[in-house]
């Protein structure tokens, strides 16, 4: 497969625009009644958070910096979506913020207060993510 210089320039400009562009953030109000099951996939939009049933844990999707290659664009690198997730223990007020990645080279779950939080997918465009929370 040969790539014309115009296609290469378009791909490079697209990639630079994604890498250098602003990260997506939106301070949407959290739904305090929302709940997710432990071990089941949960989908969150930016600014949303959910309580995990049967666990003293609340998970929120805070922001994303998305440098992934857009669909149908030729890119040198597939990129990465770095997702910022907040984890809160409501009973103690303990909280932390972690960064999870979509790229297999960076991807690894996080362990927090006896729970394992893994990123399973990031929509494109990155307006929602899917996570799984299990006991560690």
PDB file of C-alpha atoms in Angstrom:
ATOM      1  CA  UNK A   1       0.000   0.000   0.000  1.00  0.00           C
ATOM      2  CA  UNK A   2       1.434   3.374  -0.962  1.00  0.00           C
ATOM      3  CA  UNK A   3       0.465   6.559   0.768  1.00  0.00           C
ATOM      4  CA  UNK A   4       0.501   9.875  -1.050  1.00  0.00           C
ATOM      5  CA  UNK A   5       2.159  12.849   0.558  1.00  0.00           C
ATOM      6  CA  UNK A   6      -1.279  14.512   0.891  1.00  0.00           C
ATOM      7  CA  UNK A   7      -2.635  11.532   2.854  1.00  0.00           C
ATOM      8  CA  UNK A   8       0.480  11.512   5.053  1.00  0.00           C
ATOM      9  CA  UNK A   9       0.164  15.272   5.763  1.00  0.00           C
ATOM     10  CA  UNK A  10      -3.547  14.875   6.553  1.00  0.00           C
ATOM     11  CA  UNK A  11      -2.818  12.029   8.976  1.00  0.00           C
ATOM     12  CA  UNK A  12      -0.014  13.986  10.663  1.00  0.00           C
ATOM     13  CA  UNK A  13      -2.176  17.102  11.033  1.00  0.00           C
ATOM     14  CA  UNK A  14      -5.059  15.052  12.413  1.00  0.00           C
ATOM     15  CA  UNK A  15      -2.793  13.382  14.945  1.00  0.00           C
ATOM     16  CA  UNK A  16      -1.241  16.699  16.008  1.00  0.00           C
ATOM     17  CA  UNK A  17      -4.656  18.268  16.418  1.00  0.00           C
ATOM     18  CA  UNK A  18      -5.712  15.460  18.739  1.00  0.00           C
ATOM     19  CA  UNK A  19      -2.499  15.450  20.750  1.00  0.00           C
ATOM     20  CA  UNK A  20      -2.259  19.216  21.087  1.00  0.00           C
ATOM     21  CA  UNK A  21      -5.963  19.936  21.396  1.00  0.00           C
ATOM     22  CA  UNK A  22      -7.678  20.503  24.740  1.00  0.00           C
ATOM     23  CA  UNK A  23      -8.714  17.514  26.808  1.00  0.00           C
ATOM     24  CA  UNK A  24     -12.424  16.919  27.158  1.00  0.00           C
ATOM     25  CA  UNK A  25     -13.843  18.039  30.478  1.00  0.00           C
ATOM     26  CA  UNK A  26     -17.365  18.839  31.524  1.00  0.00           C
ATOM     27  CA  UNK A  27     -18.532  19.459  35.088  1.00  0.00           C
ATOM     28  CA  UNK A  28     -21.815  17.571  34.780  1.00  0.00           C
ATOM     29  CA  UNK A  29     -23.639  17.022  38.073  1.00  0.00           C
ATOM     30  CA  UNK A  30     -23.252  13.581  39.621  1.00  0.00           C
ATOM     31  CA  UNK A  31     -26.346  11.432  39.957  1.00  0.00           C
ATOM     32  CA  UNK A  32     -26.291  10.533  43.654  1.00  0.00           C
ATOM     33  CA  UNK A  33     -28.932   7.804  43.155  1.00  0.00           C
ATOM     34  CA  UNK A  34     -27.045   5.961  40.385  1.00  0.00           C
ATOM     35  CA  UNK A  35     -25.666   2.546  41.348  1.00  0.00           C
ATOM     36  CA  UNK A  36     -23.567  -0.101  39.636  1.00  0.00           C
ATOM     37  CA  UNK A  37     -23.105  -3.778  40.438  1.00  0.00           C
ATOM     38  CA  UNK A  38     -19.746  -5.061  41.599  1.00  0.00           C
ATOM     39  CA  UNK A  39     -18.167  -7.091  38.770  1.00  0.00           C
ATOM     40  CA  UNK A  40     -20.501  -5.737  36.070  1.00  0.00           C
ATOM     41  CA  UNK A  41     -19.545  -3.234  33.383  1.00  0.00           C
ATOM     42  CA  UNK A  42     -20.573   0.316  34.190  1.00  0.00           C
ATOM     43  CA  UNK A  43     -20.729   3.145  31.684  1.00  0.00           C
ATOM     44  CA  UNK A  44     -20.159   6.745  32.741  1.00  0.00           C
ATOM     45  CA  UNK A  45     -20.236  10.048  30.903  1.00  0.00           C
ATOM     46  CA  UNK A  46     -17.809  12.847  31.801  1.00  0.00           C
ATOM     47  CA  UNK A  47     -18.818  14.307  35.170  1.00  0.00           C
ATOM     48  CA  UNK A  48     -20.958  11.337  36.229  1.00  0.00           C
ATOM     49  CA  UNK A  49     -20.347   9.134  39.233  1.00  0.00           C
ATOM     50  CA  UNK A  50     -22.009   6.022  40.637  1.00  0.00           C
ATOM     51  CA  UNK A  51     -22.060   4.145  43.920  1.00  0.00           C
ATOM     52  CA  UNK A  52     -21.038   0.495  43.706  1.00  0.00           C
ATOM     53  CA  UNK A  53     -23.742  -1.729  45.276  1.00  0.00           C
ATOM     54  CA  UNK A  54     -22.615  -3.664  48.330  1.00  0.00           C
ATOM     55  CA  UNK A  55     -19.358  -1.716  48.505  1.00  0.00           C
ATOM     56  CA  UNK A  56     -18.334   1.454  50.253  1.00  0.00           C
ATOM     57  CA  UNK A  57     -17.109   2.950  46.975  1.00  0.00           C
ATOM     58  CA  UNK A  58     -18.163   5.668  44.566  1.00  0.00           C
ATOM     59  CA  UNK A  59     -16.583   5.861  41.075  1.00  0.00           C
ATOM     60  CA  UNK A  60     -16.583   8.986  38.915  1.00  0.00           C
ATOM     61  CA  UNK A  61     -15.400   9.814  35.377  1.00  0.00           C
ATOM     62  CA  UNK A  62     -13.658  13.191  35.655  1.00  0.00           C
ATOM     63  CA  UNK A  63     -11.894  13.840  32.341  1.00  0.00           C
ATOM     64  CA  UNK A  64     -10.111  12.349  29.345  1.00  0.00           C
ATOM     65  CA  UNK A  65      -7.117  13.339  27.222  1.00  0.00           C
ATOM     66  CA  UNK A  66      -7.640  11.521  23.931  1.00  0.00           C
ATOM     67  CA  UNK A  67      -4.801  11.189  21.411  1.00  0.00           C
ATOM     68  CA  UNK A  68      -6.207   8.124  19.619  1.00  0.00           C
ATOM     69  CA  UNK A  69      -6.225   7.906  15.868  1.00  0.00           C
ATOM     70  CA  UNK A  70      -9.692   8.815  14.532  1.00  0.00           C
ATOM     71  CA  UNK A  71     -11.619   6.174  12.571  1.00  0.00           C
ATOM     72  CA  UNK A  72     -10.742   5.970   8.853  1.00  0.00           C
ATOM     73  CA  UNK A  73      -7.548   8.026   9.276  1.00  0.00           C
ATOM     74  CA  UNK A  74      -4.083   6.657   8.595  1.00  0.00           C
ATOM     75  CA  UNK A  75      -1.924   7.242  11.691  1.00  0.00           C
ATOM     76  CA  UNK A  76       1.636   6.369  12.602  1.00  0.00           C
ATOM     77  CA  UNK A  77       0.586   5.420  16.162  1.00  0.00           C
ATOM     78  CA  UNK A  78      -2.802   4.263  17.464  1.00  0.00           C
ATOM     79  CA  UNK A  79      -2.652   6.772  20.343  1.00  0.00           C
ATOM     80  CA  UNK A  80      -4.094   6.565  23.836  1.00  0.00           C
ATOM     81  CA  UNK A  81      -7.059   7.814  25.804  1.00  0.00           C
ATOM     82  CA  UNK A  82      -5.917   8.734  29.325  1.00  0.00           C
ATOM     83  CA  UNK A  83      -9.021   8.650  31.516  1.00  0.00           C
ATOM     84  CA  UNK A  84      -9.081  10.344  34.939  1.00  0.00           C
ATOM     85  CA  UNK A  85     -11.304   8.506  37.432  1.00  0.00           C
ATOM     86  CA  UNK A  86     -12.112   9.537  41.008  1.00  0.00           C
ATOM     87  CA  UNK A  87     -12.566   6.881  43.687  1.00  0.00           C
ATOM     88  CA  UNK A  88     -14.248   7.774  46.980  1.00  0.00           C
ATOM     89  CA  UNK A  89     -14.973   5.788  50.159  1.00  0.00           C
ATOM     90  CA  UNK A  90     -18.096   7.634  51.418  1.00  0.00           C
ATOM     91  CA  UNK A  91     -17.916   6.216  54.968  1.00  0.00           C
ATOM     92  CA  UNK A  92     -14.408   7.567  55.620  1.00  0.00           C
ATOM     93  CA  UNK A  93     -14.184  10.390  53.099  1.00  0.00           C
ATOM     94  CA  UNK A  94     -11.004   8.822  51.665  1.00  0.00           C
ATOM     95  CA  UNK A  95     -10.564   9.718  48.026  1.00  0.00           C
ATOM     96  CA  UNK A  96      -8.066   9.458  45.233  1.00  0.00           C
ATOM     97  CA  UNK A  97      -7.817  10.212  41.546  1.00  0.00           C
ATOM     98  CA  UNK A  98      -6.278   7.695  39.145  1.00  0.00           C
ATOM     99  CA  UNK A  99      -5.437   7.683  35.462  1.00  0.00           C
ATOM    100  CA  UNK A 100      -6.403   4.671  33.357  1.00  0.00           C
ATOM    101  CA  UNK A 101      -5.313   4.144  29.741  1.00  0.00           C
ATOM    102  CA  UNK A 102      -6.902   2.639  26.634  1.00  0.00           C
ATOM    103  CA  UNK A 103      -3.594   1.764  24.958  1.00  0.00           C
ATOM    104  CA  UNK A 104      -2.472  -1.798  25.772  1.00  0.00           C
ATOM    105  CA  UNK A 105       1.093  -0.529  26.242  1.00  0.00           C
ATOM    106  CA  UNK A 106      -0.014   1.658  29.164  1.00  0.00           C
ATOM    107  CA  UNK A 107      -3.212  -0.059  30.277  1.00  0.00           C
ATOM    108  CA  UNK A 108      -3.317  -1.566  33.719  1.00  0.00           C
ATOM    109  CA  UNK A 109      -6.061  -1.629  36.325  1.00  0.00           C
ATOM    110  CA  UNK A 110      -5.712   0.227  39.594  1.00  0.00           C
ATOM    111  CA  UNK A 111      -6.157  -1.189  43.083  1.00  0.00           C
ATOM    112  CA  UNK A 112      -7.735   1.078  45.695  1.00  0.00           C
ATOM    113  CA  UNK A 113      -8.849   0.175  49.217  1.00  0.00           C
ATOM    114  CA  UNK A 114      -9.477  -3.476  48.306  1.00  0.00           C
ATOM    115  CA  UNK A 115     -11.104  -2.803  44.918  1.00  0.00           C
ATOM    116  CA  UNK A 116      -9.747  -3.307  41.401  1.00  0.00           C
ATOM    117  CA  UNK A 117     -10.887  -0.747  38.798  1.00  0.00           C
ATOM    118  CA  UNK A 118     -10.231  -1.527  35.124  1.00  0.00           C
ATOM    119  CA  UNK A 119     -10.980   0.481  31.985  1.00  0.00           C
ATOM    120  CA  UNK A 120     -12.628  -1.739  29.371  1.00  0.00           C
ATOM    121  CA  UNK A 121     -13.468   0.792  26.648  1.00  0.00           C
ATOM    122  CA  UNK A 122     -13.509   4.461  25.699  1.00  0.00           C
ATOM    123  CA  UNK A 123     -16.051   5.685  23.145  1.00  0.00           C
ATOM    124  CA  UNK A 124     -14.878   7.605  20.104  1.00  0.00           C
ATOM    125  CA  UNK A 125     -15.433  10.514  20.471  1.00  0.00           C
ATOM    126  CA  UNK A 126     -14.505  10.077  24.142  1.00  0.00           C
ATOM    127  CA  UNK A 127     -17.783  11.172  25.728  1.00  0.00           C
ATOM    128  CA  UNK A 128     -18.221   8.008  27.819  1.00  0.00           C
ATOM    129  CA  UNK A 129     -16.166   5.151  29.233  1.00  0.00           C
ATOM    130  CA  UNK A 130     -16.858   1.626  30.415  1.00  0.00           C
ATOM    131  CA  UNK A 131     -15.264   0.370  33.629  1.00  0.00           C
ATOM    132  CA  UNK A 132     -15.412  -2.790  35.729  1.00  0.00           C
ATOM    133  CA  UNK A 133     -15.021  -2.712  39.518  1.00  0.00           C
ATOM    134  CA  UNK A 134     -14.244  -5.940  41.371  1.00  0.00           C
ATOM    135  CA  UNK A 135     -12.829  -6.878  44.762  1.00  0.00           C
ATOM    136  CA  UNK A 136      -9.058  -7.230  44.644  1.00  0.00           C
TER     137      UNK A 136
END
